Amino acid sequence: MVAPDAQRSAPPRAFRPSGKVLPEHARGHNRSLVLQTLYRGGLASRADLARETGLTRVTISDLVAELMNDDLVIETGQRGESRPGKPAILLDINRTGFQIVGVDLSETGVFRGAVLDLDGTVVTRLEVETGGASGAEVTRIATRLTLELVAAADRPLLGVGIGSPGVVGIDGTVLSAPNLGWEGEPLQATIAQATGLGVVVANDANAAALAERSFGDAQGDLMLIRVGRGVGAGLIVGGTLLHGSRFAAGEIGHVVVGTDGGALCACGKHGCLETWLAVPHLRDGLAQAASASERDAVLHRAGERLGIALAPVVGALNLDEVVISGPVELLDGPLLGAAIETFRTRTMPEFHGALAVRMSALGQDIVMRGAAAMVLAGRLGVS
Amino acid sequence: MVAPDAQRSAPPRAFRPSGKVLPEHARGHNRSLVLQTLYRGGLASRADLARETGLTRVTISDLVAELMNDDLVIETGQRGESRPGKPAILLDINRTGFQIVGVDLSETGVFRGAVLDLDGTVVTRLEVETGGASGAEVTRIATRLTLELVAAADRPLLGVGIGSPGVVGIDGTVLSAPNLGWEGEPLQATIAQATGLGVVVANDANAAALAERSFGDAQGDLMLIRVGRGVGAGLIVGGTLLHGSRFAAGEIGHVVVGTDGGALCACGKHGCLETWLAVPHLRDGLAQAASASERDAVLHRAGERLGIALAPVVGALNLDEVVISGPVELLDGPLLGAAIETFRTRTMPEFHGALAVRMSALGQDIVMRGAAAMVLAGRLGVS
DNA sequence: TTAGTTCGTACGCTTTACTAACAAACATGG
DNA sequence: CCATGTTTGTTAGTAAAGCGTACGAACTAA
């Protein structure tokens, strides 16, 4: 179903470039502040918002009027409680008034996508097989999937978010994604051209980390480890995603772990993290295992290597959480336990006492929900 | 010599708390932008500043008038070149008009301090032996040293910066510094009380990292490794210092390195980074070595361990630079070479190709110059 | 019925940066 | 030597943004 106004232009971007700051930038910031407060806290009156943000009621009224004019905020009636004084008119973000398209290109052989509402809830889901496609053919498949999702939306779209494997530049160019046969692929520009919408592209592990922050249980600084055909990570430090100087932050799959050799990796080195932890290697190891205890040993070894590799990172960044995303049947159990145990024995008690290591609860939707979170952050300043 | 106005109140802080943004905050940001442009670029006219910042000449004139009123910016005469048009009046930061006190408490047995100008150049230097003092006695010694430096300044002071060992909270409380016998020591408050000036306290490795960014050759994201009685690190990512969720970012001395045991550490674990790299251990190893080649082997092993520990961090953060600070005669040579070689063999060519690993050129003054940089950043928004 | 409280809005003010316009001070070319 | 063009810095007026004060509306409590 295509709504007539599904491609209506969305409100202006809430992003402040570095450099000079004009009054209008401050306005944008305060706009986002109001949206953020409503997004996190739910229903609130104008007076509530004034108290929470520190702005005056007058300014809040003005900002809310602007946001209601953009259809981003709606009045939901009077507050029920019986209190002295004039009853408050409750406000909320128009959570079902806009939608977002989120796409996940990281799975082997299949691209997933969804139409989501502003809460990150999946409204419509689509999948396409990619077969053995690569290069320009992959771009065509991804574009077609995105267009179908755009057509499936029945509300104005806030934008399109895409999580891609490989190294992704800040401008949404996929600098390198060997699995898809991409090298310097201008994905953001291509999809923006095809859809006429705002498009954000990021690495899949980074998108997953954002999902964990926005829709998961994450509290503070966190590292999300994504285990699939390869191993990647996304880092959120001080509330924002870490990109790295060449946009390659989180690329830990080909760091050598331990000082005792290891299997030969596709990259030519011995003992890369991927040779222990990537799903194909885990499945191979389990297939060759004769007994249940041997299978446990394979998983235990993998978890141990993960702990060895990450202990210096956790120590150096003083992280709160390490969250693992991937096939639950492989990761949640001996592997996770061994990783936690290894952290405990290799870092300072002061740190691993505060450190939480756990599986993500977001499952297979994590990347496309993270992609939606990128759109929310980019266009509304909400996270 | 004490100038009569040495403790004259310094200009207002250039810090914007998170939350709402008022027009005056934007003003402060633009003030800092002008100062930063002058600080980095040197002499410039009002028209030059307008072109570089994107603000109009009118606004720049207004900001400059304000900064000249605060004595932070001075006119240095007309431009020499012969060009058409009205000759430009060149401006500069009043680099010798204010001074900063920087203190380094990280050395064993001696506290160093200095009076510095706004360029981070040392004007006056002072040292005190600490003997075997600890706890409150150490606080008294540090306070006395700071007061002597304040008295030695002959210009109004912008503030006091202190680099302390241990874990330092955002409010300048030293949460834990075993070597000094401090536990929850409110150093910032104590020194601020004693001097009546603005005081900033940070971990010594963090201060050193800031020094490397402000006064060294650092370009982008960097990790500074400080090797002394222990081993610590400071991380600068995206231009700002990384604190960690419990202010313990960079505490990598007690992360276990390798999978082949190692010497017993004071912390109870085996094979901590410090057991290979800390200066006392290096000197012990060298003393026990019989030949030059054995001494090289000791240093080589230490560098190798450093590389093993940091490879995952460099990979995860996609750093540009790793800078090492400490005794040059121990670190610069086989140790540094082995560290570089180890990085090369344990990370992806895409990353270590861009990675620079080198010694700091700032020598023994690095911590107190970093402390001065903290004051510059905190009070003027300049870095 | 009266007093007190809370909510949302109208009005006028201050701050900030902008545009337009202008005088000052230089180089260049006829 | 003088007219012309260029660049600099300043003056005057305008638009945007948030604040404080004040007020009516709508409710509770006595």
Coordinates of N, CA and C in Angstrom, one line a residue, chain B residues 39-40 116-121 210-218 362 369-370 372-373 376 383:
Chain B
Y39 N 45.0 31.0 18.0 CA 46.0 30.2 18.7 C 46.8 29.3 17.7
R40 N 46.1 28.7 16.8 CA 46.7 27.8 15.8 C 47.3 28.5 14.7
L116 N 54.1 28.4 33.1 CA 54.2 28.4 31.6 C 53.4 29.5 31.0
D117 N 53.8 29.9 29.8 CA 52.9 30.9 29.1 C 51.9 30.2 28.3
L118 N 51.1 31.0 27.5 CA 50.0 30.4 26.8 C 50.4 29.4 25.7
D119 N 51.7 29.6 25.3 CA 52.2 28.6 24.2 C 52.7 27.3 24.8
G120 N 52.6 27.2 26.1 CA 53.1 26.0 26.8 C 54.6 26.0 27.0
T121 N 55.2 27.2 26.8 CA 56.6 27.3 27.1 C 56.9 27.5 28.5
L210 N 47.2 14.9 26.2 CA 46.7 16.2 25.8 C 47.9 17.1 25.4
A211 N 49.0 16.9 26.1 CA 50.2 17.6 25.7 C 50.7 17.3 24.3
E212 N 50.6 16.0 24.0 CA 51.0 15.5 22.7 C 50.1 16.1 21.6
R213 N 48.8 16.2 21.9 CA 47.9 16.8 20.9 C 48.2 18.3 20.8
S214 N 48.4 19.0 21.9 CA 48.4 20.4 21.8 C 49.8 20.9 21.4
F215 N 50.9 20.3 22.0 CA 52.2 20.8 21.7 C 53.1 19.8 21.0
G216 N 52.7 18.6 20.8 CA 53.5 17.6 20.1 C 53.1 17.6 18.6
D217 N 53.5 16.5 18.0 CA 53.3 16.3 16.5 C 52.0 15.5 16.2
A218 N 51.2 15.3 17.2 CA 50.1 14.4 17.0 C 49.1 15.0 16.0
L362 N 58.4 15.3 23.7 CA 58.2 16.4 24.8 C 59.0 16.1 26.0
R369 N 53.2 20.2 30.9 CA 52.7 20.9 29.8 C 51.3 20.4 29.4
G370 N 51.0 19.2 29.6 CA 49.7 18.7 29.4 C 48.7 19.3 30.4
A372 N 49.0 22.2 31.6 CA 48.7 23.5 31.1 C 47.7 23.5 30.0
A373 N 47.8 22.5 29.2 CA 46.9 22.4 28.0 C 45.4 22.2 28.6
L376 N 44.2 25.6 29.4 CA 43.8 26.3 28.2 C 42.5 25.8 27.6
S383 N 42.7 24.4 22.1 CA 43.4 23.1 22.2 C 44.3 22.9 21.0

